[in-house]
CSV table of C-alpha atoms (C1' of nucleotides) in Angstrom, one decimal:
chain,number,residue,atom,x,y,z
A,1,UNK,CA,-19.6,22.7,-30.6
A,2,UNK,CA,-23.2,21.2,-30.3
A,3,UNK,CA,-22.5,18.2,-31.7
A,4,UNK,CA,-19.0,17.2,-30.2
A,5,UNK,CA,-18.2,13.5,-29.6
A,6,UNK,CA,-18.3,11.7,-26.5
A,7,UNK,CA,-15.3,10.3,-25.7
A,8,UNK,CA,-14.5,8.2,-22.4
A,9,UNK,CA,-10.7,8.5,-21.3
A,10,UNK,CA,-9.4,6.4,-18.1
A,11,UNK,CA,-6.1,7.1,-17.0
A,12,UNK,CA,-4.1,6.3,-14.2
A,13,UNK,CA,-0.7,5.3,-13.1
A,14,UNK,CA,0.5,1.5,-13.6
A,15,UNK,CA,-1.4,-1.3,-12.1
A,16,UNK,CA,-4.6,0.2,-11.0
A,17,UNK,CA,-6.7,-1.6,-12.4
A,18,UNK,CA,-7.1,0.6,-16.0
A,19,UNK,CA,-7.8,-3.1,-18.6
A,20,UNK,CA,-10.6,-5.0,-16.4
A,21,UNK,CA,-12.2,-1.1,-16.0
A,22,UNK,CA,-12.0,0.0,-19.5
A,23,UNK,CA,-13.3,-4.0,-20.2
A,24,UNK,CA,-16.6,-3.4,-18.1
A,25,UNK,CA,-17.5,-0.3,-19.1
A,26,UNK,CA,-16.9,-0.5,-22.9
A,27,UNK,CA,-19.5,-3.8,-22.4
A,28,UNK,CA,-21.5,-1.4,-20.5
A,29,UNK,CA,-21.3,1.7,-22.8
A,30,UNK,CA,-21.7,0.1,-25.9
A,31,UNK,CA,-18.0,0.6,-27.2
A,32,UNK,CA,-14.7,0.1,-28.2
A,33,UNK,CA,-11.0,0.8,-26.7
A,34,UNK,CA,-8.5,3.0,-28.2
A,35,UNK,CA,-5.1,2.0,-26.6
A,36,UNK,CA,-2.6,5.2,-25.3
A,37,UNK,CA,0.4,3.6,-24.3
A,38,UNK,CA,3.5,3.6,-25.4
A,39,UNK,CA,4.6,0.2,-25.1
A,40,UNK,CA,2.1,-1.9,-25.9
A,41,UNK,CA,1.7,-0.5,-29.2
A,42,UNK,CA,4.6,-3.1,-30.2
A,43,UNK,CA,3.6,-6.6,-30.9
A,44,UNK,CA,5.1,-9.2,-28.9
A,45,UNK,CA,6.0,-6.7,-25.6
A,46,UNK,CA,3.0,-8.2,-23.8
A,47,UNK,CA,4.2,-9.0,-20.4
A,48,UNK,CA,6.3,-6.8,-19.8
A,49,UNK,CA,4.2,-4.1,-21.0
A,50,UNK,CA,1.0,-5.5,-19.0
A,51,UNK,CA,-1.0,-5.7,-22.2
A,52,UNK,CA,-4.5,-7.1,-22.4
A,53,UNK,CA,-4.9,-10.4,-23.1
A,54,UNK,CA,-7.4,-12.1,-25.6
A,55,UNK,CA,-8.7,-13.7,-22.5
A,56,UNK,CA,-9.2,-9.8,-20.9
A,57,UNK,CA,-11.0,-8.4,-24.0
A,58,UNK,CA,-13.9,-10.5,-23.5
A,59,UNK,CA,-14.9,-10.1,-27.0
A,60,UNK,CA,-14.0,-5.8,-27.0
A,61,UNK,CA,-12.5,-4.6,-29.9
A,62,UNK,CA,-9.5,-3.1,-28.7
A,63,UNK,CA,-6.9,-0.5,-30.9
A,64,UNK,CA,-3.8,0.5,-31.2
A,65,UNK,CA,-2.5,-2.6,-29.2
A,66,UNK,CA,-0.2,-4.5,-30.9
A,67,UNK,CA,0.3,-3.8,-34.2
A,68,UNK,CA,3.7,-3.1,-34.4
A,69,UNK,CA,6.6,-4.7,-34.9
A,70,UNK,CA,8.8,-4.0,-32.1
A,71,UNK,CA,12.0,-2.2,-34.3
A,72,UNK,CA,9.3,0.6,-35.3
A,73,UNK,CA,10.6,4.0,-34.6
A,74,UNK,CA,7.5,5.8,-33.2
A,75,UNK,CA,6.3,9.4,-32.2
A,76,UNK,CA,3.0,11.2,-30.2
A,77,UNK,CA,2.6,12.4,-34.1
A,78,UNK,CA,1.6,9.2,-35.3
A,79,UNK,CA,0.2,8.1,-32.5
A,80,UNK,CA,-2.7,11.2,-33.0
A,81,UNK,CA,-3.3,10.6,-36.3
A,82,UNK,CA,-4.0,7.1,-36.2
A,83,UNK,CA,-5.9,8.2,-32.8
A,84,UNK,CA,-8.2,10.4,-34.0
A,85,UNK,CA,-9.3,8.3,-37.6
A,86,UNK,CA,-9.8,5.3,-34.9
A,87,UNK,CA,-12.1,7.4,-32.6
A,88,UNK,CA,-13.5,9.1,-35.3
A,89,UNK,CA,-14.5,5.5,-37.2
A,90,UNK,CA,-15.5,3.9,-33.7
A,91,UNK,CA,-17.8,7.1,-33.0
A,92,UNK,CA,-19.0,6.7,-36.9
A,93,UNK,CA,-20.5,3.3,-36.1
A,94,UNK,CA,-22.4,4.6,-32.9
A,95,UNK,CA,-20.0,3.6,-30.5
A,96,UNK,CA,-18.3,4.9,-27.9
A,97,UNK,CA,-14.6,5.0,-28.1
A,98,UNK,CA,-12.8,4.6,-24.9
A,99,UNK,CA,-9.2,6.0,-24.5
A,100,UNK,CA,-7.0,3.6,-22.0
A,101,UNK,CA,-3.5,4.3,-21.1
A,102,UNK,CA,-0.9,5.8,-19.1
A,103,UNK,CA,1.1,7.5,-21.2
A,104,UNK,CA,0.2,11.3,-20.6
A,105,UNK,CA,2.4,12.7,-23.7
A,106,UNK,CA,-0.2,10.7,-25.9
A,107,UNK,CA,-3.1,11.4,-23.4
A,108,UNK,CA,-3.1,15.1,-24.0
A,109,UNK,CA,-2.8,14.8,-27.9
A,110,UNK,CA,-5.7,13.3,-28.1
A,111,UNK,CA,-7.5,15.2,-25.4
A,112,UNK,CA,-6.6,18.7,-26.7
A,113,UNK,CA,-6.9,17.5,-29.9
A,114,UNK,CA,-3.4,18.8,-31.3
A,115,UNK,CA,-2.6,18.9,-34.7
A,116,UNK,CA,0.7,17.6,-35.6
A,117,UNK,CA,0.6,17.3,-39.4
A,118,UNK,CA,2.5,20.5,-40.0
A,119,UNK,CA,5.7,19.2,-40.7
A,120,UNK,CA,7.8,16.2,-41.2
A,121,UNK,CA,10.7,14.7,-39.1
A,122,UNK,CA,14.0,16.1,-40.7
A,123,UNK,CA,15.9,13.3,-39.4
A,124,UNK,CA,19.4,14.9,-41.1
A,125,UNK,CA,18.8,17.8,-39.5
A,126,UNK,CA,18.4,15.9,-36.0
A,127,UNK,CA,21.4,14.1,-36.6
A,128,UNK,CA,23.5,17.2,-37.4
A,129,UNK,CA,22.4,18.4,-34.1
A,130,UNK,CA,22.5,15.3,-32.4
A,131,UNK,CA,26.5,15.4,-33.5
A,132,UNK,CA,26.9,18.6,-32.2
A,133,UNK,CA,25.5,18.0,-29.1
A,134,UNK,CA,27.7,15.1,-28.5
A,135,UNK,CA,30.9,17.5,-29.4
A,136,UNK,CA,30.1,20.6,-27.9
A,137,UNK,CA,28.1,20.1,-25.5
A,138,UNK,CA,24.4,21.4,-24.6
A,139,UNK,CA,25.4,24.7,-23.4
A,140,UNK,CA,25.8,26.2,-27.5
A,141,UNK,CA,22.5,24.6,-28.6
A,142,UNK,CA,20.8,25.9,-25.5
A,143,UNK,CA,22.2,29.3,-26.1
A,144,UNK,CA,21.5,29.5,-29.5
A,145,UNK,CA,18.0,28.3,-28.4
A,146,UNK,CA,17.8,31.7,-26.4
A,147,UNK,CA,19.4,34.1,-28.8
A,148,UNK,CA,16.0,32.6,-31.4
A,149,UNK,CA,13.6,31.8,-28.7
A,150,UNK,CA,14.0,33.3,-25.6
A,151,UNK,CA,10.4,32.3,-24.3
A,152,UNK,CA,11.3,28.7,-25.0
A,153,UNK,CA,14.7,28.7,-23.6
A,154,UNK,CA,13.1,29.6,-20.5
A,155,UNK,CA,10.8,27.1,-20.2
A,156,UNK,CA,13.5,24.3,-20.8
A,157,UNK,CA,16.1,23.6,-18.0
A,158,UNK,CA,19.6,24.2,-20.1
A,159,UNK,CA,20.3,20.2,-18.7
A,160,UNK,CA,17.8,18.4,-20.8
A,161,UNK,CA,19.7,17.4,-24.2
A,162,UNK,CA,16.6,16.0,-25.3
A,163,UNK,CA,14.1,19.1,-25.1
A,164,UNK,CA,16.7,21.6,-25.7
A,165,UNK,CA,17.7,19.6,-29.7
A,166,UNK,CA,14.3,18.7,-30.4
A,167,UNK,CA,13.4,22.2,-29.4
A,168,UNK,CA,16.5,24.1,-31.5
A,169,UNK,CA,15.3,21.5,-34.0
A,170,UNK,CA,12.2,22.4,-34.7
A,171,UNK,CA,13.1,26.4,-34.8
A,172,UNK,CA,15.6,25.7,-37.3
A,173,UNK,CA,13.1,23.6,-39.8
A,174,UNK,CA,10.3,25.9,-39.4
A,175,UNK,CA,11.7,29.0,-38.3
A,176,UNK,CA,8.9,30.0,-36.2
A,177,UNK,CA,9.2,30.3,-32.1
A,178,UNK,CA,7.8,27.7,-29.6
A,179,UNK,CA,4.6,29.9,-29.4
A,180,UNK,CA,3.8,30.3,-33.2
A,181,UNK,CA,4.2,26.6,-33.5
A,182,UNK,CA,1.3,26.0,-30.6
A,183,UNK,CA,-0.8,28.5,-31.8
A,184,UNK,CA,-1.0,26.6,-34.7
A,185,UNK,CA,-1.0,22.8,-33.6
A,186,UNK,CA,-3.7,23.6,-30.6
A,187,UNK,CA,-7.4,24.3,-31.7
A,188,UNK,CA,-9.2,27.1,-29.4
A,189,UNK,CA,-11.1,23.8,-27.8
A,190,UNK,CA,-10.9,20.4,-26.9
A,191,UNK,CA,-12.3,18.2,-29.5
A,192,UNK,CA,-14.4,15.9,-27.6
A,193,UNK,CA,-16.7,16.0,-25.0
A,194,UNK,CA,-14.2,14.0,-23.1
A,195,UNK,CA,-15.3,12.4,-19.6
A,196,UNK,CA,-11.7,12.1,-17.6
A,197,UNK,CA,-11.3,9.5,-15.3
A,198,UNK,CA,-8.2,8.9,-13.0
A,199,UNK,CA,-7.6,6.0,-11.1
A,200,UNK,CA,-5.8,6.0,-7.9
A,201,UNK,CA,-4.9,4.1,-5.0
A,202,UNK,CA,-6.2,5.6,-1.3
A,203,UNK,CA,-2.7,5.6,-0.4
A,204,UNK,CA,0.5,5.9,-2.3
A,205,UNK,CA,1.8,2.9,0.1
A,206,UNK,CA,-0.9,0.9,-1.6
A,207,UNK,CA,-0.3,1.2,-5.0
A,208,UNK,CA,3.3,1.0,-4.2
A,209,UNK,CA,2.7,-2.7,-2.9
A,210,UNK,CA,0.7,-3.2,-6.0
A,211,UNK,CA,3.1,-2.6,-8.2
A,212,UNK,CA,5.5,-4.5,-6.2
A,213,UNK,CA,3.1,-7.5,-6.4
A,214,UNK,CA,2.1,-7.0,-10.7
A,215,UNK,CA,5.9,-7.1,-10.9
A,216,UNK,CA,6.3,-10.7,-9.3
A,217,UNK,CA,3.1,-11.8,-11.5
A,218,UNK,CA,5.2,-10.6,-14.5
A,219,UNK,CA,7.6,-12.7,-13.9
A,220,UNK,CA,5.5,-15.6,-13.4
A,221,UNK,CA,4.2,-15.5,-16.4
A,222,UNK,CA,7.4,-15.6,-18.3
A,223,UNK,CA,9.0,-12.0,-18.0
A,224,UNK,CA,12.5,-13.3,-18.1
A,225,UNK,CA,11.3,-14.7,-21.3
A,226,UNK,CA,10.2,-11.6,-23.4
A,227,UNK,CA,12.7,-9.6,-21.6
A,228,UNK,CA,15.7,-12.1,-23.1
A,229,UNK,CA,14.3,-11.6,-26.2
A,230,UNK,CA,14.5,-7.5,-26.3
A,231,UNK,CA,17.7,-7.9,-24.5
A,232,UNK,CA,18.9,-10.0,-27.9
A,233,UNK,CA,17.7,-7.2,-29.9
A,234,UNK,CA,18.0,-3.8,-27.8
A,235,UNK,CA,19.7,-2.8,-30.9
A,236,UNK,CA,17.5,-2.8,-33.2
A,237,UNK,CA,14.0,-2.2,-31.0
A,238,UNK,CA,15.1,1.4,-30.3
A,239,UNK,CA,12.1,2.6,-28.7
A,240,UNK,CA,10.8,-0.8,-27.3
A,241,UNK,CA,14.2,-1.3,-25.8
A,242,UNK,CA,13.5,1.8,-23.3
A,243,UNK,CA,10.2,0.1,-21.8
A,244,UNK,CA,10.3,-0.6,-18.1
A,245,UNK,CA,10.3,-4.6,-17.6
A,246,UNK,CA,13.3,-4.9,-19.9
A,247,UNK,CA,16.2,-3.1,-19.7
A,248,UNK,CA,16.1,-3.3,-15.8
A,249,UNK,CA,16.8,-7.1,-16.6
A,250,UNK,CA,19.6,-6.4,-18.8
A,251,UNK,CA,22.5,-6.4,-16.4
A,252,UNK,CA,21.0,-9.8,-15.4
A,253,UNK,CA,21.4,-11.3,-18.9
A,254,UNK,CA,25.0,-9.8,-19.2
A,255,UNK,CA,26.0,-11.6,-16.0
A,256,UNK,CA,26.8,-8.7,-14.1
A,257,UNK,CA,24.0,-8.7,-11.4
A,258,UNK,CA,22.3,-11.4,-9.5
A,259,UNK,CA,18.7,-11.9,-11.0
A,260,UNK,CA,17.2,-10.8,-7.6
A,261,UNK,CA,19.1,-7.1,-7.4
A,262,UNK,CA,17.5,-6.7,-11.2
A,263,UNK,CA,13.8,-7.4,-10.2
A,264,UNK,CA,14.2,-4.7,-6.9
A,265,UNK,CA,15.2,-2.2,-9.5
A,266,UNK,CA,12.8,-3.5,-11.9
A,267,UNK,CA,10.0,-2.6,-9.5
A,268,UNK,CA,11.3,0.9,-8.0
A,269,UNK,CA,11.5,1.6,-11.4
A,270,UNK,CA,7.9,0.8,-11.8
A,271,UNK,CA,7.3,2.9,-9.0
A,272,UNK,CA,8.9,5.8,-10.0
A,273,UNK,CA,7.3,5.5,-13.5
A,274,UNK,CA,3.7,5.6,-11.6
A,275,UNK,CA,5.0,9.2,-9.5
A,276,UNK,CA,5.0,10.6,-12.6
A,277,UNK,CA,2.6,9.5,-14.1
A,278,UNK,CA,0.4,11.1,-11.2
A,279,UNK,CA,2.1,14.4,-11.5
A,280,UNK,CA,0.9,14.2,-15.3
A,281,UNK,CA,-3.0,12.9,-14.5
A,282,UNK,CA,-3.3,15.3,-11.6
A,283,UNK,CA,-2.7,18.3,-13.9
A,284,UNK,CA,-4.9,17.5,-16.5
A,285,UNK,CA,-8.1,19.4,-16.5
A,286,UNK,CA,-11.4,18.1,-16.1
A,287,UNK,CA,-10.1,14.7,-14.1
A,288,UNK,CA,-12.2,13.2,-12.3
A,289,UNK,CA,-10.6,10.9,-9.8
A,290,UNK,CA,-12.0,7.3,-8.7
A,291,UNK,CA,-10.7,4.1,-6.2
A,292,UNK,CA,-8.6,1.6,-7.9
A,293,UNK,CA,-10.1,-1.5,-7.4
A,294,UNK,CA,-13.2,-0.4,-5.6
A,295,UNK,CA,-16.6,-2.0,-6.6
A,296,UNK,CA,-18.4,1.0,-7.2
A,297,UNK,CA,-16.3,2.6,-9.3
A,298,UNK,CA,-17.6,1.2,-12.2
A,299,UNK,CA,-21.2,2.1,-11.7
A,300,UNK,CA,-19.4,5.5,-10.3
A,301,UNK,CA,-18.1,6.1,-13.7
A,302,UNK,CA,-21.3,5.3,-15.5
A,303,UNK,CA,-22.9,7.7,-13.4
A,304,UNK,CA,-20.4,10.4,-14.3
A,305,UNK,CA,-20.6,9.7,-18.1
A,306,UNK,CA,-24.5,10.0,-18.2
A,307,UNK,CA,-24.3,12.8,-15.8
A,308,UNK,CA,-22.0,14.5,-18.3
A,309,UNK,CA,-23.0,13.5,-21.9
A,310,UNK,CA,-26.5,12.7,-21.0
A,311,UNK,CA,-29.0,10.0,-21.0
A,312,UNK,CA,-28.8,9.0,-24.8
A,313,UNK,CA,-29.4,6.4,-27.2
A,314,UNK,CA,-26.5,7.2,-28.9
A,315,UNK,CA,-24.9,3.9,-28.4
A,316,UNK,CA,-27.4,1.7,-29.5
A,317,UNK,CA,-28.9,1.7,-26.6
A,318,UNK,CA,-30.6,3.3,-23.6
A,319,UNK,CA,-28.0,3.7,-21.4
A,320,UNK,CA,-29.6,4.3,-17.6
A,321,UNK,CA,-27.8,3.9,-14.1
B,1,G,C1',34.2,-11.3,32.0
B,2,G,C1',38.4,-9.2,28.8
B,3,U,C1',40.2,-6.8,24.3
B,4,G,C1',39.4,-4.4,19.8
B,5,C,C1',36.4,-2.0,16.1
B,6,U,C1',32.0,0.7,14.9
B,7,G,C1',27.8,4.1,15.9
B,8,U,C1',26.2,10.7,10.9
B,9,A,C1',18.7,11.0,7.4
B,10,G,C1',14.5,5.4,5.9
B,11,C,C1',19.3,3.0,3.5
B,12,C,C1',24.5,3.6,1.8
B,13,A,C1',28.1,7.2,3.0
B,14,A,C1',32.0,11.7,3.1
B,15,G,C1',33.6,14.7,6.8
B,16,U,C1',39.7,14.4,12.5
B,17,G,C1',38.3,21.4,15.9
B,18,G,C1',35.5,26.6,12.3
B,19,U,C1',29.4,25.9,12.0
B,20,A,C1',26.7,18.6,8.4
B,21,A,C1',29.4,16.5,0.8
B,22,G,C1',27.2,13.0,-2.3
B,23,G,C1',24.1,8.8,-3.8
B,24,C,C1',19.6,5.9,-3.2
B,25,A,C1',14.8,6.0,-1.3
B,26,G,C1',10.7,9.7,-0.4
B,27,A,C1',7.8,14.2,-1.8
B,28,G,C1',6.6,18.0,-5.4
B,29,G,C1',7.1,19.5,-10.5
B,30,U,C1',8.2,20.3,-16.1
B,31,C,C1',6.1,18.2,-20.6
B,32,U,C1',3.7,19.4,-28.6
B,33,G,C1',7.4,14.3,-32.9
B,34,C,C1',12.3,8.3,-28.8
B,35,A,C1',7.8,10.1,-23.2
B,36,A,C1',7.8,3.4,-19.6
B,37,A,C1',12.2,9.0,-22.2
B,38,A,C1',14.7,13.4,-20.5
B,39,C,C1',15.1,17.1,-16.9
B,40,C,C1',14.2,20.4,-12.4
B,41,U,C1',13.2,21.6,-7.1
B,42,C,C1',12.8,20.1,-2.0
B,43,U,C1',14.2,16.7,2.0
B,44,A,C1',19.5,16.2,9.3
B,45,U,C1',18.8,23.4,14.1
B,46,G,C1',21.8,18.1,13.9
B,47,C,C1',26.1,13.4,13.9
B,48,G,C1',24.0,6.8,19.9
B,49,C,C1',23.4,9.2,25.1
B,50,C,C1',25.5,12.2,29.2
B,51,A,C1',29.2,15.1,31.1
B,52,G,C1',33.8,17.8,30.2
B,53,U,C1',37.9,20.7,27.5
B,54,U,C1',37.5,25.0,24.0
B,55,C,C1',35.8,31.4,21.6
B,56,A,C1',34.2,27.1,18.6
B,57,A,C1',33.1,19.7,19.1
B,58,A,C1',30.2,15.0,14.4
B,59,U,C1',35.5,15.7,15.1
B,60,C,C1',39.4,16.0,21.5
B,61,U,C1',38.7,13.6,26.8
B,62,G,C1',35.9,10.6,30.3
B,63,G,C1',31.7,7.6,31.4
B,64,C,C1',27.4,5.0,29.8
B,65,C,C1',24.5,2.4,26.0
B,66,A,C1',24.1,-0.5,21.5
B,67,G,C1',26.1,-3.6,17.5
B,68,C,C1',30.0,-6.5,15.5
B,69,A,C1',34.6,-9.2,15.9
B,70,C,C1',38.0,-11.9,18.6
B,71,C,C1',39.8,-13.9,23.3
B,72,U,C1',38.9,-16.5,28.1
RNA sequence: GGUGCUGUAGCCAAGUGGUAAGGCAGAGGUCUGCAAAACCUCUAUGCGCCAGUUCAAAUCUGGCCAGCACCU
């Protein structure tokens, strides 16, 4: 426990400013980012998905951006393993690792530090259920969900298909309830000494406008593009295919809504993306919450990090504020 | 000036005498293998305004106001 690593997460919703932050500081801190989003994992999403550009890295390494090919089926699992050997190699070299994204699901395997390794994805199995699902309906899986998990049927709302399979799922590979399988995946602590940091807008009207505005900038700098090009292979880029920027554009491409229509839900889907990704953020423990865009922030943050993990040459050098 | 139509939440909209559907937006939330996904909860003491009829009016009657359309 003495001897935890420092880690540096930023979080926040969409547009606040999350790449020219985690930029700065890593130049500041001495380190590197570790990407958790996930979108811009896939190579070539890079507009739509609001990736950082060569010209943004300013010489940082950055990981776990862009290193896959777009028809890559993907899951949290992986995500946490390559996570943790990436901070684990950047903290080996004496630098910090930075954690950047918005994708809370990936957030909190990293910050909790669970352990996904148990078993592997039974993909007959899923199918099987998948089939049943479509045939009979949720209402069977769900109640055989309850009959050999009650705890866990309770905690899923009997109208999401997707938690209630993936939930049956798992019982039936393993055999064990919802809470065997935590107690095991979920260490007693958090693996890092972890330094939380949330960005918001003042006002939700704010970073409503923002978003608004990022969206328009997509689109100048060739959305319709990159969005023709998963529209051409929504088949095969299964989870790509679901990113916002894309499939809002779709109906566009198929000629049955006016370009203009397609970009107004393009961005109120944006905006609902960002609501919950606030409802996520807010709940996670130890966040510490700071002013998109604001000047200070960054020395703010500094401030906080030192304040936290103490004034150490651990990063090759003396960091001070 | 006349005639007709319309007026229900921020927007769309159902409701023709029995105590305001639904959708969108908005707010809050759930979260352990597709998560930028999936799902849940909440949101009109009030139907343009005023008066009247009635046990009961968003619904019927009259007047007024506003918008739209057409006519002169």
């Amino acid at each position: 426990m003495a001897d935890k690593a420092e880690l540096l997460v930023i979080c926040g919703p969409t547009a606040t400013g999350k790449t020219a932050l985690s930029v700065a500081l890593a130049q500041r801190l001495n380190g590197e980012i570790v990407c958790a989003d996930s979108m811009q994992i896939y190579r070539g999403l890079s507009v739509g998905t609001a990736k950082v550009t060569p010209a943004e890295m300013q010489g940082v390494s950055h990981h776990l951006v862009d290193f896959l090919p777009p028809e890559t089926r993907f899951s949290v699992a992986e995500y946490a393993e390559l996570a943790k050997k990436c901070i684990a190699d950047i903290t080996a070299r004496g630098k910090l690792p930075i954690v950047v994204g918005g994708t809370g699901l990936y957030l909190q395997s990293i910050v909790k530090g669970i352990d996904f390794s148990q078993q592997e994805t039974n993909f007959s199995l899923r199918n099987q259920l998948q089939e049943r699902l479509s045939k009979e309906g949720v209402k069977p899986l769900w109640d055989e969900l309850r009959a050999a998990d009650p705890a866990c049927a309770a905690a899923i709302h009997p109208n999401n298909r997707v938690r209630v399979l993936r939930a049956l799922e798992l019982y039936l590979q393993t055999g064990k309830t919802k809470a065997q399988q935590l107690s095991e995946s979920l260490p007693a602590e958090r693996p890092y000494r972890d330094v939380l940091v949330g960005l918001d807008c003042a006002a939700r009207e704010a970073l409503y406008s923002r978003i608004d505005a990022r969206v328009e900038e997509m689109l100048a700098r060739g959305l319709l593009a990159e969005a023709r090009l998963v529209f051409d292979n929504r088949a095969r880029y299964v989870t790509a295919a679901q990113a916002i920027g894309y499939k809002e554009l779709f109906p566009y491409f198929e000629g049955a809504a006016p370009l203009a229509s397609c970009v107004a839900a393009l961005k109120q889907a944006s905006r609902n993306y960002a609501k919950r990704q606030l409802t996520w953020f807010r709940h996670m423990e130890g966040m510490h919450w700071f002013l998109s865009g604001a000047e200070d922030t960054e020395d703010a943050v500094v401030k906080l990090f030192i304040e936290t993990c103490g004034e150490r040459k651990a990063h090759g050098k003396t960091l001070s504020y």
